[in-house]
Coordinates of C-alpha atoms in Angstrom, one line a residue:
Chain A
M1 CA 49.0 -43.0 62.4
A2 CA 48.0 -39.8 60.9
A3 CA 48.5 -41.4 57.4
V4 CA 46.2 -44.0 58.3
R5 CA 43.4 -41.7 59.4
V6 CA 43.8 -39.6 56.1
E7 CA 43.3 -42.8 54.2
E8 CA 40.3 -43.5 56.2
V9 CA 38.9 -40.1 55.7
L10 CA 39.5 -40.4 51.9
A11 CA 37.7 -43.8 51.8
A12 CA 34.8 -42.6 53.8
A13 CA 34.5 -39.5 51.4
E14 CA 34.6 -42.0 48.3
E15 CA 31.8 -44.0 50.1
Q16 CA 29.6 -41.1 50.6
E17 CA 30.0 -40.1 46.8
A18 CA 29.2 -43.4 45.5
E19 CA 26.2 -43.5 47.9
K20 CA 25.0 -40.2 46.5
R21 CA 25.5 -41.4 43.0
R22 CA 23.9 -44.7 43.7
S23 CA 20.8 -42.9 44.8
V24 CA 20.1 -41.8 41.3
T25 CA 21.4 -44.6 39.3
V26 CA 19.0 -47.5 38.3
E27 CA 20.0 -50.9 36.9
K28 CA 17.9 -52.2 34.1
E29 CA 18.5 -55.3 31.9
L30 CA 17.7 -53.6 28.6
E31 CA 18.3 -50.1 28.0
L32 CA 15.2 -47.9 27.8
E33 CA 14.4 -46.0 24.5
F34 CA 13.9 -42.4 24.9
D35 CA 12.1 -39.8 22.8
L36 CA 12.7 -36.5 24.9
G37 CA 11.0 -34.3 22.4
N38 CA 7.7 -36.1 23.5
L39 CA 8.9 -36.6 27.2
L40 CA 8.6 -40.5 26.4
A41 CA 10.4 -43.3 27.7
L42 CA 9.8 -47.0 26.5
D43 CA 10.9 -49.8 28.7
R44 CA 11.3 -53.0 27.1
N45 CA 12.1 -55.2 29.7
P46 CA 9.5 -58.0 30.6
P47 CA 7.7 -57.2 33.9
A48 CA 9.9 -58.7 36.5
A49 CA 8.6 -60.2 39.6
A50 CA 5.4 -61.0 37.5
S51 CA 4.2 -63.0 40.4
G52 CA 3.9 -60.1 42.5
L53 CA 2.2 -58.0 39.8
R54 CA -0.5 -60.8 39.5
G55 CA -1.8 -60.8 42.9
A56 CA -4.0 -58.0 43.5
G57 CA -3.9 -55.5 46.4
P58 CA -1.5 -53.0 47.9
R59 CA 1.6 -55.2 46.9
R60 CA 1.0 -54.8 43.2
E61 CA 0.5 -51.0 43.8
A62 CA 3.8 -50.9 45.6
L63 CA 5.6 -52.8 42.7
L64 CA 4.0 -50.7 40.0
R65 CA 5.2 -47.6 42.0
A66 CA 8.7 -48.8 42.2
L67 CA 9.0 -49.7 38.5
A68 CA 7.5 -46.2 37.6
R69 CA 10.1 -44.5 40.0
D70 CA 12.9 -46.3 38.4
N71 CA 11.8 -45.6 34.9
T72 CA 11.1 -42.0 35.9
Q73 CA 14.4 -41.6 37.4
L74 CA 16.2 -42.7 34.2
L75 CA 14.0 -40.4 32.0
V76 CA 14.7 -37.4 34.4
A77 CA 18.4 -38.2 34.3
R78 CA 18.3 -37.8 30.5
L79 CA 16.4 -34.8 30.6
W80 CA 18.9 -33.1 33.0
E81 CA 21.6 -33.9 30.5
L82 CA 20.1 -31.6 27.8
P83 CA 21.7 -28.3 27.3
A84 CA 19.9 -26.0 29.6
E85 CA 20.0 -22.1 30.1
R86 CA 18.4 -19.7 32.4
A87 CA 15.4 -18.1 31.0
G88 CA 14.7 -14.5 31.7
G89 CA 18.1 -13.5 32.9
A90 CA 20.1 -14.9 35.8
G91 CA 17.4 -15.3 38.3
G92 CA 15.0 -17.0 36.0
P93 CA 14.1 -20.6 36.1
L94 CA 16.3 -23.5 34.5
V95 CA 14.9 -24.2 31.0
A96 CA 16.1 -27.1 29.0
R97 CA 15.9 -27.1 25.1
L98 CA 14.0 -30.1 24.0
P99 CA 14.9 -31.9 20.6
D100 CA 12.3 -32.4 17.9
P101 CA 9.8 -35.3 18.5
A102 CA 11.0 -38.5 17.2
F103 CA 7.9 -40.8 17.7
R104 CA 6.0 -40.8 14.3
L105 CA 2.5 -40.0 14.9
P106 CA -0.3 -39.6 12.4
R107 CA -1.4 -36.3 11.3
E108 CA -4.7 -34.8 12.1
K109 CA -5.6 -33.7 8.5
P110 CA -3.9 -34.4 5.1
P111 CA -0.9 -31.9 4.4
P112 CA -2.2 -28.7 2.5
R113 CA -2.1 -29.0 -1.2
P114 CA -0.5 -26.0 -3.1
R115 CA -3.4 -24.4 -5.0
P116 CA -3.2 -23.8 -8.5
P117 CA -2.5 -20.0 -9.7
T118 CA -5.4 -17.7 -10.2
R119 CA -6.0 -16.1 -13.6
W120 CA -4.4 -12.9 -12.4
E121 CA -1.4 -14.8 -10.9
Q122 CA -0.9 -16.5 -14.2
F123 CA -1.0 -13.3 -16.1
A124 CA 1.4 -11.5 -13.7
R125 CA 3.8 -14.2 -14.0
L126 CA 3.7 -14.1 -17.6
K127 CA 4.3 -10.3 -17.8
G128 CA 6.6 -10.3 -15.1
I129 CA 4.7 -8.2 -12.8
R130 CA 5.7 -8.1 -9.2
R131 CA 3.9 -6.9 -6.2
R132 CA 4.6 -3.5 -5.2
K133 CA 4.6 -2.9 -1.4
R134 CA 2.1 0.0 -0.6
T135 CA 2.3 2.5 2.4
S136 CA -0.5 1.8 4.7
L137 CA -1.1 5.6 5.4
V138 CA -1.7 8.3 2.8
W139 CA -1.3 11.9 3.2
D140 CA -4.6 13.8 3.0
E141 CA -4.3 17.4 1.8
Q142 CA -7.8 18.4 3.1
A143 CA -7.5 17.3 6.5
K144 CA -3.7 17.9 6.6
E145 CA -2.8 14.5 8.2
W146 CA -1.8 11.1 7.6
R147 CA -4.9 8.6 6.9
R148 CA -5.7 5.4 6.0
R149 CA -5.7 4.2 2.3
W150 CA -9.2 2.8 2.7
G151 CA -11.5 1.9 5.5
Y152 CA -12.7 4.0 8.4
R153 CA -11.8 7.7 8.0
R154 CA -9.9 7.2 4.8
A155 CA -7.7 9.8 2.9
G156 CA -10.3 10.8 0.4
G157 CA -13.3 11.3 2.5
D158 CA -16.2 9.0 2.8
P159 CA -17.5 8.1 -0.4
A160 CA -21.1 7.8 0.9
R161 CA -21.1 11.2 1.7
A162 CA -19.7 12.8 -1.8
W163 CA -22.0 15.6 -2.4
L164 CA -20.7 16.4 -5.8
A165 CA -20.8 14.1 -8.9
E166 CA -19.3 15.6 -12.0
V167 CA -21.0 14.9 -15.2
P168 CA -18.3 13.4 -17.7
E169 CA -17.9 14.9 -21.1
G170 CA -19.8 12.4 -23.5
A171 CA -22.7 11.6 -21.0
D172 CA -26.5 12.3 -21.2
P173 CA -27.2 15.3 -19.2
E174 CA -30.3 13.9 -18.0
E175 CA -28.6 10.9 -16.4
D176 CA -28.4 10.6 -12.6
Q177 CA -24.7 10.4 -11.9
F178 CA -25.0 9.2 -8.2
A179 CA -27.3 6.2 -9.4
R180 CA -24.6 5.6 -12.2
L181 CA -21.7 5.5 -9.5
R182 CA -23.6 3.1 -7.2
R183 CA -24.6 0.9 -10.2
E184 CA -20.8 0.8 -11.3
K185 CA -19.7 -0.1 -7.8
R186 CA -22.4 -2.9 -7.5
E187 CA -21.1 -4.3 -10.9
R188 CA -17.6 -4.1 -9.9
V189 CA -18.6 -6.0 -6.7
A190 CA -20.3 -8.7 -8.7
R191 CA -17.5 -9.2 -11.2
N192 CA -15.0 -9.5 -8.4
E193 CA -17.0 -12.1 -6.6
L194 CA -17.8 -13.9 -10.0
N195 CA -14.1 -14.1 -10.7
R196 CA -13.3 -15.3 -7.2
L197 CA -15.6 -18.1 -7.6
R198 CA -14.3 -19.0 -11.0
N199 CA -10.8 -19.2 -9.5
L200 CA -12.1 -21.4 -6.6
A201 CA -14.0 -23.6 -8.9
R202 CA -10.8 -24.1 -11.0
A203 CA -8.8 -24.9 -7.9
H204 CA -11.4 -27.3 -6.6
R205 CA -11.5 -29.1 -10.0
A206 CA -7.8 -29.3 -10.4
G207 CA -7.5 -30.7 -6.7
T208 CA -10.1 -33.6 -7.1
A209 CA -9.4 -34.3 -10.8
V210 CA -10.3 -38.1 -11.3
P211 CA -9.6 -39.0 -14.9
A212 CA -10.0 -42.7 -14.7
A213 CA -13.7 -42.8 -13.3
P214 CA -15.4 -43.2 -16.7
L215 CA -13.1 -46.0 -17.6
H216 CA -14.1 -48.1 -14.5
P217 CA -16.8 -50.8 -15.2
T218 CA -20.0 -49.8 -13.5
G219 CA -22.6 -52.0 -15.1
H220 CA -24.8 -49.3 -16.6
Q221 CA -22.6 -48.2 -19.6
S222 CA -24.1 -47.6 -22.9
R223 CA -22.8 -49.2 -26.2
E224 CA -20.9 -46.0 -27.0
E225 CA -19.1 -45.7 -23.8
L226 CA -18.2 -49.3 -23.8
S227 CA -16.6 -49.0 -27.3
H228 CA -14.7 -45.8 -26.1
V229 CA -13.4 -47.7 -23.2
A230 CA -12.5 -50.7 -25.4
R231 CA -10.7 -48.5 -27.8
V232 CA -8.7 -46.8 -24.9
A233 CA -8.0 -50.3 -23.6
R234 CA -6.7 -51.3 -27.0
V235 CA -4.1 -48.3 -27.1
S236 CA -3.0 -48.7 -23.3
T237 CA -0.5 -51.3 -24.2
A238 CA 3.4 -50.8 -24.2
S239 CA 3.5 -50.6 -28.1
L240 CA 0.4 -48.3 -28.2
G241 CA -2.0 -51.2 -29.6
R242 CA 0.0 -52.0 -32.8
F243 CA 0.2 -55.8 -32.2
Q244 CA -3.0 -56.3 -30.4
P245 CA -4.9 -59.0 -31.9
R246 CA -8.6 -58.1 -32.6
L247 CA -11.6 -59.8 -30.8
P248 CA -13.8 -62.1 -33.1
K249 CA -16.5 -59.7 -33.6
E250 CA -14.6 -56.5 -33.4
P251 CA -14.6 -54.4 -36.7
A252 CA -11.2 -54.6 -38.7
E253 CA -10.3 -51.1 -38.5
P254 CA -11.3 -48.7 -36.1
P255 CA -13.9 -46.4 -37.4
S256 CA -12.2 -43.0 -37.7
R257 CA -13.9 -40.0 -36.2
S258 CA -13.7 -37.9 -39.3
G259 CA -15.2 -40.5 -41.4
G260 CA -12.4 -41.3 -43.8
R261 CA -11.5 -37.8 -44.8
K262 CA -8.2 -36.3 -44.0
R263 CA -9.2 -32.6 -45.0
R264 CA -12.6 -31.1 -44.1
F265 CA -14.1 -28.3 -46.2
E266 CA -17.0 -26.1 -45.5
P267 CA -20.2 -26.9 -47.8
L268 CA -20.3 -24.6 -50.8
L269 CA -23.9 -23.2 -50.2
G270 CA -24.3 -23.0 -46.6
N271 CA -24.1 -20.2 -44.1
L272 CA -24.2 -17.1 -46.2
A273 CA -23.8 -14.8 -43.3
A274 CA -20.7 -16.6 -42.1
E275 CA -19.1 -16.6 -45.6
R276 CA -19.8 -12.7 -45.9
S277 CA -18.2 -12.0 -42.5
R278 CA -15.3 -14.2 -43.3
Q279 CA -14.8 -12.3 -46.7
L280 CA -15.1 -8.8 -45.2
E281 CA -12.6 -9.7 -42.5
L282 CA -10.2 -10.8 -45.0
L283 CA -10.4 -7.7 -47.1
R284 CA -10.1 -5.6 -43.9
D285 CA -7.1 -7.2 -42.8
M286 CA -5.5 -6.9 -46.4
G287 CA -6.3 -3.2 -46.4
K288 CA -4.9 -2.4 -42.8
K289 CA -1.7 -0.3 -42.6
K290 CA -0.8 -1.8 -39.3
P291 CA 0.7 -5.3 -39.6
V292 CA -1.6 -8.1 -38.4
L293 CA 1.2 -9.7 -36.3
D294 CA 2.8 -7.0 -34.0
I295 CA 6.6 -7.8 -34.1
T296 CA 7.5 -6.0 -31.2
R297 CA 5.0 -7.7 -28.9
A298 CA 5.8 -10.9 -30.5
V299 CA 9.6 -10.7 -29.9
N300 CA 9.0 -9.5 -26.4
K301 CA 6.7 -12.3 -25.4
Q302 CA 9.5 -14.8 -26.9
L303 CA 12.2 -13.1 -24.9
R304 CA 10.1 -13.3 -21.7
Q305 CA 9.5 -16.9 -22.3
E306 CA 13.1 -17.6 -22.9
E307 CA 14.0 -15.7 -19.8
A308 CA 11.5 -17.6 -17.8
E309 CA 13.0 -21.0 -19.0
A310 CA 16.3 -19.9 -18.5
A311 CA 15.5 -18.9 -14.9
A312 CA 13.7 -22.3 -14.3
A313 CA 16.8 -24.1 -15.7
K314 CA 19.1 -22.0 -13.8
G315 CA 17.3 -22.6 -10.6
K316 CA 17.3 -26.3 -11.1
K317 CA 21.1 -26.5 -12.3
Q318 CA 22.1 -24.3 -9.2
S319 CA 20.5 -26.9 -6.9
Q320 CA 22.3 -29.5 -8.5
R321 CA 25.5 -28.2 -9.2
G322 CA 26.2 -25.7 -6.3
K323 CA 28.7 -22.9 -6.2
R324 CA 30.9 -24.0 -9.3
G325 CA 27.8 -24.4 -11.2
R326 CA 26.5 -20.9 -10.5
R327 CA 30.0 -19.3 -11.6
Q328 CA 29.9 -21.2 -14.9
Q329 CA 26.3 -20.1 -15.6
R330 CA 27.1 -16.4 -14.8
V331 CA 29.9 -16.5 -17.3
G332 CA 27.6 -18.2 -19.8
R333 CA 24.6 -15.9 -19.3
K334 CA 26.6 -12.7 -20.0
S335 CA 27.4 -13.9 -23.6
K336 CA 23.8 -14.8 -24.3
K337 CA 22.7 -11.6 -23.2
S338 CA 24.7 -9.6 -25.6
G339 CA 23.7 -11.9 -28.3
G340 CA 20.0 -11.9 -27.6
R341 CA 18.9 -8.2 -27.9
P342 CA 16.7 -7.5 -31.2
Q343 CA 18.3 -4.9 -33.5
Q344 CA 15.6 -2.3 -33.6
Chain B
L1 CA -10.1 -20.7 3.6
I2 CA -8.8 -21.5 0.3
Y3 CA -11.9 -23.6 -0.5
C4 CA -14.5 -21.3 1.1
Y5 CA -17.5 -20.6 -1.0
R6 CA -18.8 -18.3 1.4
K7 CA -16.0 -15.7 2.2
P8 CA -16.0 -14.7 5.9
K9 CA -17.3 -11.2 6.4
T10 CA -15.6 -10.7 9.9
K11 CA -12.2 -11.1 11.2
R12 CA -13.3 -13.4 13.9
A13 CA -14.9 -15.8 11.4
K14 CA -11.7 -15.7 9.2
R15 CA -9.6 -16.6 12.2
F16 CA -12.0 -19.5 13.1
L17 CA -11.7 -21.0 9.6
E18 CA -8.0 -20.4 9.4
K19 CA -7.7 -22.5 12.7
R20 CA -9.4 -25.4 11.1
E21 CA -7.8 -25.8 7.8
P22 CA -5.1 -28.1 7.0
K23 CA -1.5 -26.6 7.9
L24 CA 2.0 -27.5 7.8
K25 CA 2.4 -27.5 11.5
E26 CA -0.6 -28.7 13.1
N27 CA -2.4 -27.7 16.0
T28 CA -2.4 -29.7 19.3
K29 CA -5.0 -32.5 18.8
T30 CA -8.1 -32.0 20.9
A31 CA -10.0 -34.8 22.4
M32 CA -14.0 -35.1 22.7
L33 CA -15.2 -37.1 25.7
I34 CA -18.7 -38.6 24.8
R35 CA -21.0 -40.4 27.0
G36 CA -23.1 -43.3 25.3
G37 CA -26.8 -43.9 25.8
N38 CA -26.2 -46.2 28.8
A39 CA -23.2 -45.0 30.5
N40 CA -23.0 -45.7 34.3
L41 CA -21.4 -43.8 36.9
T42 CA -17.9 -45.4 36.8
V43 CA -17.6 -44.6 33.2
T44 CA -18.9 -41.0 33.6
E45 CA -16.4 -40.5 36.4
V46 CA -13.5 -41.8 34.2
L47 CA -14.6 -39.4 31.7
K48 CA -14.5 -36.5 33.9
D49 CA -11.3 -37.3 35.3
I50 CA -9.5 -37.8 31.8
Y51 CA -11.2 -34.3 30.9
A52 CA -9.3 -32.9 34.0
V53 CA -6.0 -34.2 33.0
K54 CA -6.4 -33.1 29.3
K55 CA -7.7 -29.7 29.7
P56 CA -7.7 -27.5 28.0
F57 CA -7.3 -29.8 24.9
A58 CA -10.5 -31.6 25.3
V59 CA -14.3 -31.3 25.2
L60 CA -16.5 -33.1 27.6
Y61 CA -20.0 -33.5 26.0
K62 CA -22.7 -33.3 28.7
K63 CA -25.6 -34.8 27.1
K64 CA -25.8 -38.6 26.5
N65 CA -25.5 -39.7 22.7
I66 CA -27.2 -42.8 21.8
T67 CA -24.5 -44.2 19.1
R68 CA -22.5 -47.3 18.7
P69 CA -19.1 -46.4 17.5
F70 CA -18.2 -50.0 16.1
E71 CA -21.3 -50.2 14.0
D72 CA -21.8 -46.6 12.9
Q73 CA -19.3 -44.1 12.9
T74 CA -21.2 -41.1 11.0
S75 CA -22.1 -39.4 14.2
L76 CA -18.6 -39.4 15.4
E77 CA -17.3 -37.9 12.3
F78 CA -19.9 -35.4 12.5
F79 CA -19.1 -34.3 16.1
S80 CA -15.4 -34.4 15.0
K81 CA -16.2 -32.0 12.3
K82 CA -18.1 -29.7 14.4
S83 CA -15.8 -29.3 17.1
D84 CA -12.5 -29.9 15.1
C85 CA -11.4 -32.7 17.5
S86 CA -9.4 -35.6 16.2
L87 CA -9.3 -37.9 19.3
F88 CA -12.3 -39.1 21.0
L89 CA -13.0 -41.3 24.3
F90 CA -16.4 -42.8 24.2
G91 CA -17.8 -44.5 27.3
S92 CA -20.7 -46.9 27.5
H93 CA -21.9 -49.7 29.8
N94 CA -24.1 -52.9 29.1
K95 CA -24.3 -56.4 30.2
K96 CA -22.1 -57.9 27.7
R97 CA -19.3 -55.2 27.7
P98 CA -19.4 -53.7 31.4
N99 CA -17.7 -50.3 31.8
N100 CA -16.7 -50.0 28.1
L101 CA -14.4 -47.1 26.7
V102 CA -13.6 -46.8 23.2
I103 CA -10.6 -44.6 22.6
G104 CA -9.8 -43.5 19.1
R105 CA -8.5 -41.0 16.6
M106 CA -9.5 -39.5 13.4
F107 CA -7.7 -38.5 10.2
D108 CA -9.4 -35.9 7.9
Y109 CA -12.5 -36.3 9.9
H110 CA -12.9 -40.0 9.2
V111 CA -12.1 -42.6 12.0
L112 CA -8.7 -43.8 11.7
D113 CA -8.1 -46.3 14.8
M114 CA -10.5 -47.4 17.3
I115 CA -9.9 -49.6 20.5
E116 CA -12.2 -50.8 22.9
L117 CA -10.9 -51.3 26.4
G118 CA -12.9 -52.2 29.6
V119 CA -12.3 -50.8 32.8
E120 CA -11.8 -53.3 35.7
K121 CA -10.8 -50.9 38.4
F122 CA -10.8 -47.3 38.8
V123 CA -9.6 -44.9 41.4
S124 CA -10.8 -41.5 40.8
L125 CA -9.1 -38.1 41.6
K126 CA -11.5 -37.3 44.2
D127 CA -10.7 -40.7 46.0
V128 CA -6.9 -40.0 46.3
K129 CA -6.7 -37.0 48.8
N130 CA -3.5 -35.1 48.1
S131 CA -2.4 -32.0 46.3
K132 CA -2.4 -32.4 42.4
C133 CA -0.4 -30.8 39.8
P134 CA -1.7 -27.8 37.9
E135 CA -3.8 -28.0 34.9
G136 CA -2.1 -28.0 31.8
T137 CA 1.3 -29.5 32.7
K138 CA 3.0 -31.6 29.9
P139 CA 3.1 -35.2 31.3
M140 CA 5.9 -37.4 31.0
L141 CA 4.8 -40.7 29.4
I142 CA 6.3 -44.1 30.3
F143 CA 5.4 -47.4 28.8
A144 CA 6.6 -50.7 30.5
G145 CA 6.4 -54.2 29.3
D146 CA 7.5 -56.0 26.0
M147 CA 3.9 -56.4 24.8
F148 CA 4.1 -52.9 23.7
D149 CA 6.4 -53.9 21.2
V150 CA 5.7 -57.5 20.1
N151 CA 1.8 -57.3 19.7
E152 CA 0.7 -55.1 16.6
E153 CA -2.6 -54.1 18.6
Y154 CA -0.6 -53.0 21.6
R155 CA 1.8 -51.0 19.5
R156 CA -1.1 -49.3 18.0
L157 CA -2.6 -48.8 21.5
K158 CA 0.7 -47.1 22.5
S159 CA 0.6 -45.0 19.6
L160 CA -2.9 -44.0 20.5
L161 CA -2.1 -43.3 24.1
I162 CA 0.9 -41.2 23.3
D163 CA -1.2 -39.3 20.9
F164 CA -4.0 -38.7 23.4
F165 CA -2.0 -37.6 26.4
R166 CA 0.9 -36.0 24.6
G167 CA -0.1 -32.3 25.0
P168 CA 1.3 -29.6 23.0
S169 CA 4.6 -29.8 21.4
V170 CA 7.2 -27.4 23.1
P171 CA 10.7 -26.4 22.1
N172 CA 11.7 -25.8 25.8
I173 CA 10.8 -27.1 29.1
R174 CA 11.2 -25.8 32.6
L175 CA 13.2 -28.5 34.4
A176 CA 11.5 -27.7 37.6
G177 CA 8.0 -28.1 36.3
L178 CA 8.3 -31.6 35.2
E179 CA 5.6 -32.5 37.9
H180 CA 3.3 -35.2 36.2
V181 CA 4.0 -38.6 34.9
L182 CA 1.8 -41.2 33.4
H183 CA 3.0 -44.9 33.7
F184 CA 1.4 -47.7 31.6
T185 CA 2.3 -51.2 32.5
V186 CA 1.2 -54.3 30.4
V187 CA 1.2 -57.7 32.4
D188 CA -0.7 -60.5 31.2
G189 CA -2.8 -58.7 28.8
K190 CA -3.9 -56.1 31.3
I191 CA -3.0 -52.5 31.0
Y192 CA -2.4 -50.6 34.2
M193 CA -2.4 -46.8 34.0
R194 CA -0.9 -45.0 36.9
S195 CA -0.6 -41.2 37.4
Y196 CA 2.0 -40.0 39.8
K197 CA 3.3 -36.5 40.9
V198 CA 7.1 -36.3 40.7
L199 CA 8.9 -34.9 43.7
L200 CA 12.5 -33.8 43.1
K201 CA 14.7 -34.6 46.0
K202 CA 18.3 -33.3 46.5
S203 CA 20.9 -35.9 45.6
G204 CA 24.5 -35.2 45.9
C205 CA 25.0 -34.7 42.2
K206 CA 23.4 -32.6 39.6
I207 CA 20.5 -35.1 38.8
P208 CA 17.7 -35.0 41.4
R209 CA 16.5 -38.1 43.0
I210 CA 13.0 -38.8 42.0
E211 CA 10.2 -39.7 44.7
L212 CA 6.6 -40.4 43.3
E213 CA 3.4 -39.7 45.0
E214 CA 0.2 -41.2 43.6
I215 CA -2.4 -38.7 42.4
G216 CA -4.8 -38.8 39.7
P217 CA -7.0 -41.4 38.0
S218 CA -5.7 -45.0 38.1
L219 CA -7.2 -47.5 35.8
D220 CA -6.9 -51.1 35.1
L221 CA -7.9 -51.8 31.5
V222 CA -8.3 -54.8 29.4
M223 CA -8.2 -54.7 25.8
R224 CA -11.5 -55.8 23.9
R225 CA -12.4 -55.1 20.3
T226 CA -10.3 -53.2 17.9
H227 CA -10.9 -51.4 14.7
L228 CA -7.5 -50.5 13.2
A229 CA -6.8 -48.6 10.0
S230 CA -5.5 -50.6 7.2
D231 CA -1.7 -50.1 6.4
D232 CA -1.9 -48.0 3.5
L233 CA -4.2 -45.5 5.1
Y234 CA -1.9 -45.5 8.3
K235 CA 1.0 -44.8 6.1
R236 CA -1.0 -42.0 4.3
S237 CA -1.8 -40.3 7.7
L238 CA 1.8 -40.7 8.7
K239 CA 3.2 -38.8 5.7
Q240 CA 4.6 -35.5 6.6
P241 CA 5.1 -32.6 4.1
K242 CA 8.6 -32.2 2.7
A243 CA 8.9 -28.6 4.0
L244 CA 8.9 -30.0 7.6
K245 CA 12.0 -32.1 7.1
P246 CA 14.9 -30.5 8.9
K247 CA 17.4 -29.0 6.3
K248 CA 20.5 -31.0 6.1
K249 CA 23.6 -29.0 6.6
K250 CA 26.1 -29.8 3.7
N251 CA 29.8 -30.1 4.4
I252 CA 29.6 -31.1 7.9
S253 CA 30.2 -34.7 9.1
H254 CA 30.7 -36.3 12.4
D255 CA 33.3 -38.8 13.7
V256 CA 32.6 -41.8 15.9
F257 CA 34.4 -40.0 18.7
G258 CA 32.2 -36.9 18.4
T259 CA 34.5 -34.8 16.5
T260 CA 32.7 -32.4 14.1
Y261 CA 34.4 -32.2 10.6
G262 CA 33.8 -29.4 8.2
R263 CA 34.8 -29.3 4.5
I264 CA 35.9 -26.2 2.7
H265 CA 36.2 -26.0 -1.1
M266 CA 38.9 -23.8 -2.3
Q267 CA 39.8 -22.5 -5.8
K268 CA 42.9 -23.6 -7.3
Q269 CA 45.8 -21.2 -6.0
D270 CA 48.6 -20.2 -8.1
L271 CA 51.5 -21.0 -5.9
G272 CA 53.9 -18.9 -7.6
K273 CA 51.9 -15.6 -6.5
L274 CA 51.8 -16.8 -3.0
Q275 CA 52.7 -13.7 -0.5
T276 CA 55.7 -15.0 1.3
R277 CA 57.4 -11.8 2.2
K278 CA 55.1 -11.0 5.2
V279 CA 55.6 -14.5 6.7
K280 CA 58.4 -14.1 9.2
G281 CA 59.0 -17.8 9.6
L282 CA 60.2 -18.0 5.8
K283 CA 62.6 -15.2 6.3
K284 CA 66.3 -16.1 6.0
R285 CA 68.0 -15.5 9.3
P286 CA 71.4 -13.5 9.1
A287 CA 73.3 -16.6 9.9
E288 CA 71.8 -18.4 6.9
K289 CA 72.4 -15.4 4.6
A290 CA 76.1 -15.5 5.6
A291 CA 76.5 -19.3 5.1
E292 CA 74.6 -19.0 1.7
G293 CA 76.3 -16.1 0.0
G294 CA 79.5 -16.5 1.7
G295 CA 81.6 -15.9 -1.4
V296 CA 79.2 -14.0 -3.8
S297 CA 76.7 -11.6 -2.1
P298 CA 74.3 -10.0 -4.8
K299 CA 75.2 -6.2 -3.9
K300 CA 78.9 -6.7 -4.0
A301 CA 78.6 -8.6 -7.3
K302 CA 76.4 -5.8 -8.9
S303 CA 79.0 -2.9 -7.8
A304 CA 81.8 -5.0 -9.2

């Protein structure tokens, strides 16, 4: 008898467990699709009990609510399965880590374009100049404390209150030095602004380059434009226009831009001043002790170019080959370095 | 800021411009809720309720703007540029199209998609008298009905609604704070939008049992006109920059059963130089030694 009771008790306990689990399980024909990063659930099942949903009134609301309850239960079950941790120590709230959103939604703005380098950036890259990290505070001897490099209460004192302006060696003694300093600062500011605008214009032009615009037919094109377009169209075939038959009224050979001459010479008796300056320059260059071509500079430039190319190639090869490629490259580079130094 | 011809003179102006320029990871999309020239009470209430749901990522325009989105989109684009909003909801009313809502989104300050919906029944936040969830909770979104997959227009509408109500993208979420759920059902061409508050009840196991309580605006919508973007424009807007793609970890592979395998690449080992003296398992035991060198043991041989 005791055994029977034990069995009964076990069966009852199992019943209870199943009951509890039933309360959180939901039966669906088709599985839902989940995008947990967006807290999104997509139910593909055609709306069941459609007749109930058609009729207006509280019955429809009840059916909608039941459907919503089932779907929400499934979504919450999935969310509870995510790896969770206690934020802010043991007593903090339970926080789940969401995956990245999977549903593709269009962007607000197009992705940012990489801007072309400014003139200084190009020069720095060419010369191999790298940015030095500067300290934000500088020691001021006068005030015996650390002050900013520039701005409010800067290290060298306020430049507007400079009461002394030395007259430099070769300058006119009557000249107003304060006015000169102010003028030079204004010029510097203007030059910086001009360069900034030039860099911007170059970036803008590079971004919105539309090379094909003049080649599209508008209807108001002149004779020259049309002939230019026809010439470009002729050369735009796979064999660069070599086997292109001519139109009935097209000239047999394309009229060359130089007018039939391969070499051009200046007229004999033309610009006297230009001729004079050219001859004098030639004499000057012949008489100079220093060579016109600075060998050291040229060689350095060549070396730097080679280094840059090697670095670019190495970077590409590294990403392609991986570890083994890096090992081989290093061995190869050592030998190249020893052979490439100029003997000076 | 990169293409700024007038450099900002204050830090605040600089921050303002930086917020608006195109970025790798974008800001949360904000919505502008506009009233048309002849908006009636229903439509105004709808706009106000949706503003309450979407706060703080929405702007409600107070004055009426006499425009027609489907004919002329320039004024919408101008508003979008001024307020930096990429989603909009425009409400109007006339005899031909009563209680009209135009929901739409922008790409690069130009209209991408626009869908016109008619409101057939509307129950406002004020009419449902119970406690609501706090402002700014990220809602759970559920779409029910096969029309959302089958029909192209309904698919775009689904994408639009997700974009509209999604809220900010977060890496973690507090499980107890999942309070709001927006449920969209499509039956017979009618879209029922219901908003519920989620009550988590104790169940026997870890997963709580869900009970729903209706709050919030409930709308019965019917689709009217659409102005969808062409396929190539839509594809261009979906394009994500390469830098955002998750970096693939090399040399890791997964099994069907969930086992993770890794590959290690080794150099070639010279097996002659392997260190075996320190491996106790390879040492000869005294019994073995005796059996092997029974006749001749090396030491004895040497001495002899």
